[in-house]
JSON list of C-alpha atoms in Angstrom, two decimals:
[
{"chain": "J", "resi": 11, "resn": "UNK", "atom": "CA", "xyz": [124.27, 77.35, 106.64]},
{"chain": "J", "resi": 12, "resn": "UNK", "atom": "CA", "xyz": [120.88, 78.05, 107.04]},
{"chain": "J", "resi": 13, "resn": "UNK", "atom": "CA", "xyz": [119.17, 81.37, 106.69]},
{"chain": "J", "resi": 14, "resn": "UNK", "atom": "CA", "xyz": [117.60, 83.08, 109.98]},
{"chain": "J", "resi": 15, "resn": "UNK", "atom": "CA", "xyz": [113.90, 83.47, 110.21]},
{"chain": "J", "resi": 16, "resn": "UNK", "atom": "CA", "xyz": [112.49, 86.72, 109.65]},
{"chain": "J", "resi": 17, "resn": "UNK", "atom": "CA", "xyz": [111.69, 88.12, 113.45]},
{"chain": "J", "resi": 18, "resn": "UNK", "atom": "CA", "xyz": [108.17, 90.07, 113.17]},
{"chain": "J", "resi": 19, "resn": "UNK", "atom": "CA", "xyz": [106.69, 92.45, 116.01]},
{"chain": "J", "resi": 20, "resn": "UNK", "atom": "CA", "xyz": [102.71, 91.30, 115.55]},
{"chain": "J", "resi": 21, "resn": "UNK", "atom": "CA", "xyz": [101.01, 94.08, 117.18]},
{"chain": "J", "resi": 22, "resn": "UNK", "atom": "CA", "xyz": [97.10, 93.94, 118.13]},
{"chain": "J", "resi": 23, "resn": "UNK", "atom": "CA", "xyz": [95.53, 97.34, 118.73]},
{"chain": "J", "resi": 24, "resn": "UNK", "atom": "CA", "xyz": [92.02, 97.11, 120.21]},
{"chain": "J", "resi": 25, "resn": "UNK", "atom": "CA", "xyz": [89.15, 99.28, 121.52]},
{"chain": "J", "resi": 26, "resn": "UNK", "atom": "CA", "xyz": [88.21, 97.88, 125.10]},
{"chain": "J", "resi": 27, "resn": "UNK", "atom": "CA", "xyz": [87.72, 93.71, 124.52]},
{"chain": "J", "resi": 28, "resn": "UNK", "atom": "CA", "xyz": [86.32, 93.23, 121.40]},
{"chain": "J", "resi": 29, "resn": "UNK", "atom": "CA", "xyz": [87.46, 91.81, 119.05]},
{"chain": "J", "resi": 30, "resn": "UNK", "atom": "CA", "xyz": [86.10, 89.54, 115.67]},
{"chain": "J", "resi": 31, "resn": "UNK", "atom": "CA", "xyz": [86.88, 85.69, 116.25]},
{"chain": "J", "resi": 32, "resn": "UNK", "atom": "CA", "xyz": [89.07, 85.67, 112.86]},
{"chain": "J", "resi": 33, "resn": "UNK", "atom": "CA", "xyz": [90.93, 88.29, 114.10]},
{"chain": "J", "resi": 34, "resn": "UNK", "atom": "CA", "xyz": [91.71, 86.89, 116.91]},
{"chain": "J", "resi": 35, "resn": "UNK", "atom": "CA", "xyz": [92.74, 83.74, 115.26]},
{"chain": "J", "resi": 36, "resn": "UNK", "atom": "CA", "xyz": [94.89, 85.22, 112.81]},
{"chain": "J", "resi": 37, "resn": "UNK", "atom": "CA", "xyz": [96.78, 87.20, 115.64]},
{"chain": "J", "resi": 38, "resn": "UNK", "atom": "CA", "xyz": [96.92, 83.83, 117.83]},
{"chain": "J", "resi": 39, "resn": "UNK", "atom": "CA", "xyz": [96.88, 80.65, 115.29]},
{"chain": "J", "resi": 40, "resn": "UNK", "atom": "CA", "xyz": [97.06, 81.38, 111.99]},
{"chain": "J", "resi": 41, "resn": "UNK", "atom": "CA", "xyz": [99.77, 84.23, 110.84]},
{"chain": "J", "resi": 42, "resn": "UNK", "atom": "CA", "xyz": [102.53, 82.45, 109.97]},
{"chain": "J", "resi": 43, "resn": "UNK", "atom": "CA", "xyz": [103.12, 78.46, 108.66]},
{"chain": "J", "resi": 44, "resn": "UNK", "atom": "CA", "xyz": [106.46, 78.96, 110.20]},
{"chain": "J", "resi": 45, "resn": "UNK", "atom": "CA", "xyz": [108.01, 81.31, 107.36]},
{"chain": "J", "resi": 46, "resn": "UNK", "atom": "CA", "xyz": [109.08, 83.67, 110.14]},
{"chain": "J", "resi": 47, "resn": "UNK", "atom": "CA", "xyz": [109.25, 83.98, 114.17]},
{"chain": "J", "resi": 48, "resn": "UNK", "atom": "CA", "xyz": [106.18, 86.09, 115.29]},
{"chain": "J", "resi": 49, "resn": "UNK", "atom": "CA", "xyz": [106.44, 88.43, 118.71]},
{"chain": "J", "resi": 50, "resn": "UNK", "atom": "CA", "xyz": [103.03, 88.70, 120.05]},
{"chain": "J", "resi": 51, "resn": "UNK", "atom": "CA", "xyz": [102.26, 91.98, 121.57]},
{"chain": "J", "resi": 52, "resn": "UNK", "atom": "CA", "xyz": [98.33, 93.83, 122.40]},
{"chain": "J", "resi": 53, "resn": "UNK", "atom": "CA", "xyz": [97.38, 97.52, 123.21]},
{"chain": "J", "resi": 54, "resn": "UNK", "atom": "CA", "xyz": [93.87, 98.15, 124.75]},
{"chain": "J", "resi": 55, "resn": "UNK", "atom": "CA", "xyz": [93.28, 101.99, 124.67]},
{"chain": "J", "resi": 56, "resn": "UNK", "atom": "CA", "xyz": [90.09, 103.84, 123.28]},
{"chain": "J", "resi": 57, "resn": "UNK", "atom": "CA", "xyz": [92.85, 106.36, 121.52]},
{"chain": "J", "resi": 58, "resn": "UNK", "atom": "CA", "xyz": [93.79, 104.59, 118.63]},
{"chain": "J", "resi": 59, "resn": "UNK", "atom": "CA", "xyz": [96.26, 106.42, 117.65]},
{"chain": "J", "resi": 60, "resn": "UNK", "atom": "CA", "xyz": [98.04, 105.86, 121.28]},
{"chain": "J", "resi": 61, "resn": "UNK", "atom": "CA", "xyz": [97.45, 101.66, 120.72]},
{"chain": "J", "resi": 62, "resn": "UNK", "atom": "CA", "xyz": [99.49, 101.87, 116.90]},
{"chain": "J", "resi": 63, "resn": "UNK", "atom": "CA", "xyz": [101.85, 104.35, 118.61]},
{"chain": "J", "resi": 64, "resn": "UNK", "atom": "CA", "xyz": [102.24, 102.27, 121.78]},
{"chain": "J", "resi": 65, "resn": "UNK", "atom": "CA", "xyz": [102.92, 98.68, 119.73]},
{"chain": "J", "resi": 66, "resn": "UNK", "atom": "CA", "xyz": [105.38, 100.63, 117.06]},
{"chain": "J", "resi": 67, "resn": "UNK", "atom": "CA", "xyz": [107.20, 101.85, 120.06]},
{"chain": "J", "resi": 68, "resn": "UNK", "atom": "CA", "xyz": [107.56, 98.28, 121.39]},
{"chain": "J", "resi": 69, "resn": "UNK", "atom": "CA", "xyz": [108.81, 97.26, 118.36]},
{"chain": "J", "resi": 70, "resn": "UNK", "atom": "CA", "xyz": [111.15, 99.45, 118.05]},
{"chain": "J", "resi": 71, "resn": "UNK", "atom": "CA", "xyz": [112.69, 98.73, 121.57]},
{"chain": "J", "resi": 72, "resn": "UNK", "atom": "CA", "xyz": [112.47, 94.51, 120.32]},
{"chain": "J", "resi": 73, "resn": "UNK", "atom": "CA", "xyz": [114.61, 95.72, 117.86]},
{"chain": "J", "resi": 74, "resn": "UNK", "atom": "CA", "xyz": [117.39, 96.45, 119.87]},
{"chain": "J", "resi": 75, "resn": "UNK", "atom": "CA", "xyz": [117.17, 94.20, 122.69]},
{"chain": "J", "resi": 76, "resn": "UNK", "atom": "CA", "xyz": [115.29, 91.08, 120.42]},
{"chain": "J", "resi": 77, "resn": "UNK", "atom": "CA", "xyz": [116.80, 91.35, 117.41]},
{"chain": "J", "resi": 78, "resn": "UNK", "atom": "CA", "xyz": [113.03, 92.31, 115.64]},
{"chain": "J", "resi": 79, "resn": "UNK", "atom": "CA", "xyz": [113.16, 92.58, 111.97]},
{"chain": "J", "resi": 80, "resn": "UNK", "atom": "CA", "xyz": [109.76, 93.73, 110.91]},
{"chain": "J", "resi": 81, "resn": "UNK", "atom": "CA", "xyz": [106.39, 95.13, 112.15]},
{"chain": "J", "resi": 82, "resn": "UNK", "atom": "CA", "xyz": [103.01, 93.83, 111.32]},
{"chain": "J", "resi": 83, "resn": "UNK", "atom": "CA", "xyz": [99.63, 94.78, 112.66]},
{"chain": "J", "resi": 84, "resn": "UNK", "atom": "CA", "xyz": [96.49, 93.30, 112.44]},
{"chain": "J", "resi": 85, "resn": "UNK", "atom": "CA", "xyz": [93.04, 95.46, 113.41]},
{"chain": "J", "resi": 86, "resn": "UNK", "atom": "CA", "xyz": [90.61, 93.43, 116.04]},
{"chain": "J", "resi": 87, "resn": "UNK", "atom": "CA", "xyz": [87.87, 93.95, 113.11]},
{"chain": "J", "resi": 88, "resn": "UNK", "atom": "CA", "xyz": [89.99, 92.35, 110.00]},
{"chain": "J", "resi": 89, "resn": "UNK", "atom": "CA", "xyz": [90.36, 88.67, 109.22]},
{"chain": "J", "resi": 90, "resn": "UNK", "atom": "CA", "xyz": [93.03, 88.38, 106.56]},
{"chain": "J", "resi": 91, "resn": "UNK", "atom": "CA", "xyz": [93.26, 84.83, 105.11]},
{"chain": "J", "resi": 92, "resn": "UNK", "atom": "CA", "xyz": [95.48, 81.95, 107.44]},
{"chain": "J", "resi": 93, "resn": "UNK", "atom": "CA", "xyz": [98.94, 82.50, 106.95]},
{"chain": "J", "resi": 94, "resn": "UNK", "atom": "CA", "xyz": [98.44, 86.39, 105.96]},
{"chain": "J", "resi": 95, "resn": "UNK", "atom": "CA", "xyz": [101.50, 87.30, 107.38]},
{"chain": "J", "resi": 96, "resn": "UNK", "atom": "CA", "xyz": [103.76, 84.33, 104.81]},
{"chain": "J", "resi": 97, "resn": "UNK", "atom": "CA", "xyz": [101.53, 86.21, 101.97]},
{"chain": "J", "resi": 98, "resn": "UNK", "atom": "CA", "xyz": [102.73, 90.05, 102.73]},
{"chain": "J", "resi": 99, "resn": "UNK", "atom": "CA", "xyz": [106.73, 88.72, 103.60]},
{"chain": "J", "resi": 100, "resn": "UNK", "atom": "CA", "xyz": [106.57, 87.03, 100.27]},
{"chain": "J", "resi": 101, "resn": "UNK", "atom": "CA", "xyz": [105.93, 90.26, 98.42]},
{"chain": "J", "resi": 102, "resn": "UNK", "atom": "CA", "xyz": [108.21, 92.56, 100.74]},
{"chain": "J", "resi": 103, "resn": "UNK", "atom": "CA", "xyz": [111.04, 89.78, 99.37]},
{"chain": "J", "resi": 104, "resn": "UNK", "atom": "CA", "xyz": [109.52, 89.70, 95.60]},
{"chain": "J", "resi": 105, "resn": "UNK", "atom": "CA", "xyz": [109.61, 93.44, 95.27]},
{"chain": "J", "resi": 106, "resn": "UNK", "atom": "CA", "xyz": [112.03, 94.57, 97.42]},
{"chain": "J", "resi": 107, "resn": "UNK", "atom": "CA", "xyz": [110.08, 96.79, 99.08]},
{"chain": "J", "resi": 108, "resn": "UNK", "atom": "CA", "xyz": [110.54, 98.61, 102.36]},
{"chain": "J", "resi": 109, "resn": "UNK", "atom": "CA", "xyz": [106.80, 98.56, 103.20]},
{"chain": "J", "resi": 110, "resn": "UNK", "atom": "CA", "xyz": [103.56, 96.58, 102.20]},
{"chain": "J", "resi": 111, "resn": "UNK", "atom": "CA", "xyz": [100.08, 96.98, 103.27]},
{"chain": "J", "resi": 112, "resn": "UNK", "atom": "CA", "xyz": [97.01, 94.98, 102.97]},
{"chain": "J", "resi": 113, "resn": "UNK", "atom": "CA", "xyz": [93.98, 96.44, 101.07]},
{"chain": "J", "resi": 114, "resn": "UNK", "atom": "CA", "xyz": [91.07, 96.23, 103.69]},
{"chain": "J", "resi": 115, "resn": "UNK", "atom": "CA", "xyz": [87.25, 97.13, 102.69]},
{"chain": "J", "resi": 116, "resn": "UNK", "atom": "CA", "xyz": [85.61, 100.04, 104.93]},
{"chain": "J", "resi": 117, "resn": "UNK", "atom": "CA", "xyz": [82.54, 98.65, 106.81]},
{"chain": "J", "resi": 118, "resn": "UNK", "atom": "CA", "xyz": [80.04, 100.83, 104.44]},
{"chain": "J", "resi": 119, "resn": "UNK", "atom": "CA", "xyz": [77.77, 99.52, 101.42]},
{"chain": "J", "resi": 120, "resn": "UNK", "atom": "CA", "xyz": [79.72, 101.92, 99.14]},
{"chain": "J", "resi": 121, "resn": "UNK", "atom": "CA", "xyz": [82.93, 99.83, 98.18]},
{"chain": "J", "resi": 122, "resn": "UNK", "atom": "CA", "xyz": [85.65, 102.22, 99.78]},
{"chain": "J", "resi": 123, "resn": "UNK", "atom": "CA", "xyz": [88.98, 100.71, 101.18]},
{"chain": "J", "resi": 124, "resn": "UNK", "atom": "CA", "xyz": [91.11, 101.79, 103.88]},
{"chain": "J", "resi": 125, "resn": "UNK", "atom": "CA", "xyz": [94.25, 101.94, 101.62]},
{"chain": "J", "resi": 126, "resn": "UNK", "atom": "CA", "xyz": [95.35, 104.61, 99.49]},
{"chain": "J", "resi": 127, "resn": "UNK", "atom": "CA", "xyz": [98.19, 105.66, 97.51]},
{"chain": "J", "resi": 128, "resn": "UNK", "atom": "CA", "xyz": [99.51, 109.22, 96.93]},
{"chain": "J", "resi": 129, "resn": "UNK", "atom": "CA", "xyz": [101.18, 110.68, 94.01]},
{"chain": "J", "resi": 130, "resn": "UNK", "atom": "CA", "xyz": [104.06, 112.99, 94.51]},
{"chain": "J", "resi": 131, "resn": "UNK", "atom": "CA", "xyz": [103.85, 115.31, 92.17]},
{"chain": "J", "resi": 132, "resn": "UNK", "atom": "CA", "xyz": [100.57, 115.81, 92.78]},
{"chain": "J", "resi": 133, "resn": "UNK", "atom": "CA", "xyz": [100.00, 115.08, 97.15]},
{"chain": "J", "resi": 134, "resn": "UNK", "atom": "CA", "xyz": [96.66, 116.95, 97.68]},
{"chain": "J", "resi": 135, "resn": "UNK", "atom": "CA", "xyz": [95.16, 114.16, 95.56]},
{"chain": "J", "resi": 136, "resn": "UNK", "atom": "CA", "xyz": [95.63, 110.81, 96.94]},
{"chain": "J", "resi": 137, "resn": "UNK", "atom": "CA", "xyz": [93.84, 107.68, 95.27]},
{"chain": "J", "resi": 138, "resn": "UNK", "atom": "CA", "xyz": [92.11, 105.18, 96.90]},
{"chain": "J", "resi": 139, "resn": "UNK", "atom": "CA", "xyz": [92.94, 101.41, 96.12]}
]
């Protein structure tokens, strides 16, 4: 018996119609090499927030009515490697882990990321990766 495909919500928030070409292509061509079954979905709304909000909700409501397994999003101003989306399955399977997140660089000349981790004993202080 063979083992069913992961089912992943790909959600594409954007600001207006912008968007960088290897974005694009990672949302569109090059997430998956067929390790899992990708749902396409897009928000365009100038309130961010509202867009992540908007494509969590939807994946939420694929969960019950698609059988969705996970959620992934990719930002219209990131391009992640081909295949990004085999890469961060892989590790949610190697560690067990409930919830991964790619490390992307801030648009700046000083070296800061978008990702950060928090300690909790300590939560005013969170660390930046």
């Amino acid at each position: 018996m063979s083992a069913t495909l992961p089912l992943v919500y790909l959600g594409f928030p954007s600001y207006g119609n912008v968007a960088a070409i290897g974005a694009v292509s990672s949302f569109l061509a090059t997430p998956t090499q067929g390790k899992c079954a990708v749902i396409r979905a897009g928000s365009q709304s100038s309130l961010l927030c509202y867009g992540f909000n908007s494509l969590w909700a939807g994946a939420l409501n694929a969960r019950a009515t698609m059988g969705v397994t996970h959620f992934a999003m990719i930002h219209a101003d990131v391009a992640p490697e081909p295949f990004w989306l085999d890469v961060l399955l892989e590790e949610m399977t190697r560690l067990r882990a409930d919830l991964v997140s790619a490390v992307v660089p801030i648009k700046s000349t000083q070296g800061l990321t978008s990702t950060g981790i928090d300690n909790p004993l300590d939560p005013w202080h969170p660390r930046r990766l």
